[in-house]
PDB file of C-alpha atoms in Angstrom:
ATOM      1  CA  MET A   3      20.725  49.809  32.862  1.00  0.00           C
ATOM      2  CA  GLU A   4      24.251  51.127  33.241  1.00  0.00           C
ATOM      3  CA  MET A   5      25.938  52.861  30.343  1.00  0.00           C
ATOM      4  CA  ILE A   6      29.531  53.724  29.984  1.00  0.00           C
ATOM      5  CA  PHE A   7      30.889  56.101  27.431  1.00  0.00           C
ATOM      6  CA  ILE A   8      34.556  57.050  26.172  1.00  0.00           C
ATOM      7  CA  ALA A   9      35.435  60.638  24.950  1.00  0.00           C
ATOM      8  CA  GLU A  10      38.325  62.995  24.669  1.00  0.00           C
ATOM      9  CA  THR A  11      39.053  66.273  26.387  1.00  0.00           C
ATOM     10  CA  LYS A  12      40.196  69.621  24.664  1.00  0.00           C
ATOM     11  CA  ASP A  13      43.791  68.867  25.859  1.00  0.00           C
ATOM     12  CA  ASN A  14      43.556  64.961  24.453  1.00  0.00           C
ATOM     13  CA  ARG A  15      42.956  63.278  27.769  1.00  0.00           C
ATOM     14  CA  LEU A  16      40.689  60.228  27.957  1.00  0.00           C
ATOM     15  CA  VAL A  17      37.547  60.496  29.946  1.00  0.00           C
ATOM     16  CA  ILE A  18      35.188  57.699  30.749  1.00  0.00           C
ATOM     17  CA  PHE A  19      31.758  58.571  32.025  1.00  0.00           C
ATOM     18  CA  GLY A  20      28.396  57.038  32.519  1.00  0.00           C
ATOM     19  CA  ASN A  21      25.496  56.168  34.814  1.00  0.00           C
ATOM     20  CA  GLU A  22      25.235  53.921  37.675  1.00  0.00           C
ATOM     21  CA  GLY A  23      21.465  53.785  38.263  1.00  0.00           C
ATOM     22  CA  LYS A  24      20.187  57.249  38.749  1.00  0.00           C
ATOM     23  CA  LYS A  25      23.743  58.686  39.571  1.00  0.00           C
ATOM     24  CA  TYR A  26      26.593  59.478  37.084  1.00  0.00           C
ATOM     25  CA  PHE A  27      30.280  59.307  37.260  1.00  0.00           C
ATOM     26  CA  TYR A  28      33.187  60.971  35.509  1.00  0.00           C
ATOM     27  CA  ILE A  29      36.824  59.716  35.206  1.00  0.00           C
ATOM     28  CA  GLU A  30      39.435  61.756  33.512  1.00  0.00           C
ATOM     29  CA  PHE A  31      42.935  60.330  33.003  1.00  0.00           C
ATOM     30  CA  THR A  32      45.657  62.811  33.251  1.00  0.00           C
ATOM     31  CA  GLU A  33      49.319  62.651  32.411  1.00  0.00           C
ATOM     32  CA  ASN A  34      50.447  63.264  35.879  1.00  0.00           C
ATOM     33  CA  ILE A  35      52.072  60.164  37.443  1.00  0.00           C
ATOM     34  CA  GLU A  36      51.282  61.424  40.957  1.00  0.00           C
ATOM     35  CA  ASN A  37      47.446  62.064  40.271  1.00  0.00           C
ATOM     36  CA  PRO A  38      46.779  59.931  37.242  1.00  0.00           C
ATOM     37  CA  LYS A  39      43.002  60.247  37.521  1.00  0.00           C
ATOM     38  CA  ILE A  40      40.530  62.774  38.400  1.00  0.00           C
ATOM     39  CA  GLU A  41      37.309  60.900  39.667  1.00  0.00           C
ATOM     40  CA  LYS A  42      33.752  62.033  40.441  1.00  0.00           C
ATOM     41  CA  PHE A  43      31.210  59.848  41.802  1.00  0.00           C
ATOM     42  CA  ASN A  44      27.502  60.039  42.442  1.00  0.00           C
ATOM     43  CA  LEU A  45      26.994  63.158  40.343  1.00  0.00           C
ATOM     44  CA  GLU A  46      23.554  64.459  39.471  1.00  0.00           C
ATOM     45  CA  GLN A  47      22.885  64.684  35.890  1.00  0.00           C
ATOM     46  CA  LYS A  48      23.412  68.614  35.598  1.00  0.00           C
ATOM     47  CA  ALA A  49      26.799  68.321  37.418  1.00  0.00           C
ATOM     48  CA  LEU A  50      27.938  65.731  34.705  1.00  0.00           C
ATOM     49  CA  LEU A  51      26.649  67.692  31.871  1.00  0.00           C
ATOM     50  CA  GLU A  52      28.431  70.869  33.053  1.00  0.00           C
ATOM     51  CA  LEU A  53      31.926  68.929  33.472  1.00  0.00           C
ATOM     52  CA  LEU A  54      31.455  67.354  29.954  1.00  0.00           C
ATOM     53  CA  GLU A  55      30.510  70.760  28.290  1.00  0.00           C
ATOM     54  CA  LYS A  56      33.402  72.588  29.787  1.00  0.00           C
ATOM     55  CA  ASN A  57      35.942  69.725  29.275  1.00  0.00           C
ATOM     56  CA  LEU A  58      35.293  67.593  26.109  1.00  0.00           C
ATOM     57  CA  ASP A  59      36.558  68.497  22.684  1.00  0.00           C
ATOM     58  CA  ARG A  60      34.149  69.954  20.087  1.00  0.00           C
ATOM     59  CA  TYR A  61      33.794  66.714  18.320  1.00  0.00           C
ATOM     60  CA  CYS A  62      32.712  64.861  21.394  1.00  0.00           C
ATOM     61  CA  GLN A  63      30.528  67.423  22.595  1.00  0.00           C
ATOM     62  CA  LYS A  64      28.437  67.160  19.276  1.00  0.00           C
ATOM     63  CA  GLY A  65      27.543  63.699  20.311  1.00  0.00           C
ATOM     64  CA  LEU A  66      26.369  64.738  23.879  1.00  0.00           C
ATOM     65  CA  ASN A  67      22.664  65.063  22.921  1.00  0.00           C
ATOM     66  CA  ILE A  68      22.531  61.337  21.836  1.00  0.00           C
ATOM     67  CA  VAL A  69      24.509  60.106  24.505  1.00  0.00           C
ATOM     68  CA  PHE A  70      22.316  61.650  27.142  1.00  0.00           C
ATOM     69  CA  GLU A  71      19.224  60.486  25.389  1.00  0.00           C
ATOM     70  CA  LYS A  72      20.393  56.828  25.630  1.00  0.00           C
ATOM     71  CA  MET A  73      21.291  57.417  29.322  1.00  0.00           C
ATOM     72  CA  PHE A  74      17.953  58.696  29.908  1.00  0.00           C
ATOM     73  CA  GLU A  75      16.152  55.843  28.335  1.00  0.00           C
ATOM     74  CA  SER A  76      18.231  53.336  30.508  1.00  0.00           C
ATOM     75  CA  ASP A  77      16.912  54.911  33.654  1.00  0.00           C
TER      76      ASP A  77
END
């Protein structure tokens, strides 16, 4: 089952992440008109977790354990 989550970065950017089967994706919306999105697809679980731990604000990071549990259950 595919799951999608929305979060916020430390510098108030919108992030959408989730899984597509056993692969994960990460999309961060920037304020730059020329490059409005940072997109990463076909990520391994570890790579996605590193991105989220590095970029998400403290409030969003607190819920990561629950989010990943739900994503693992859906695999």
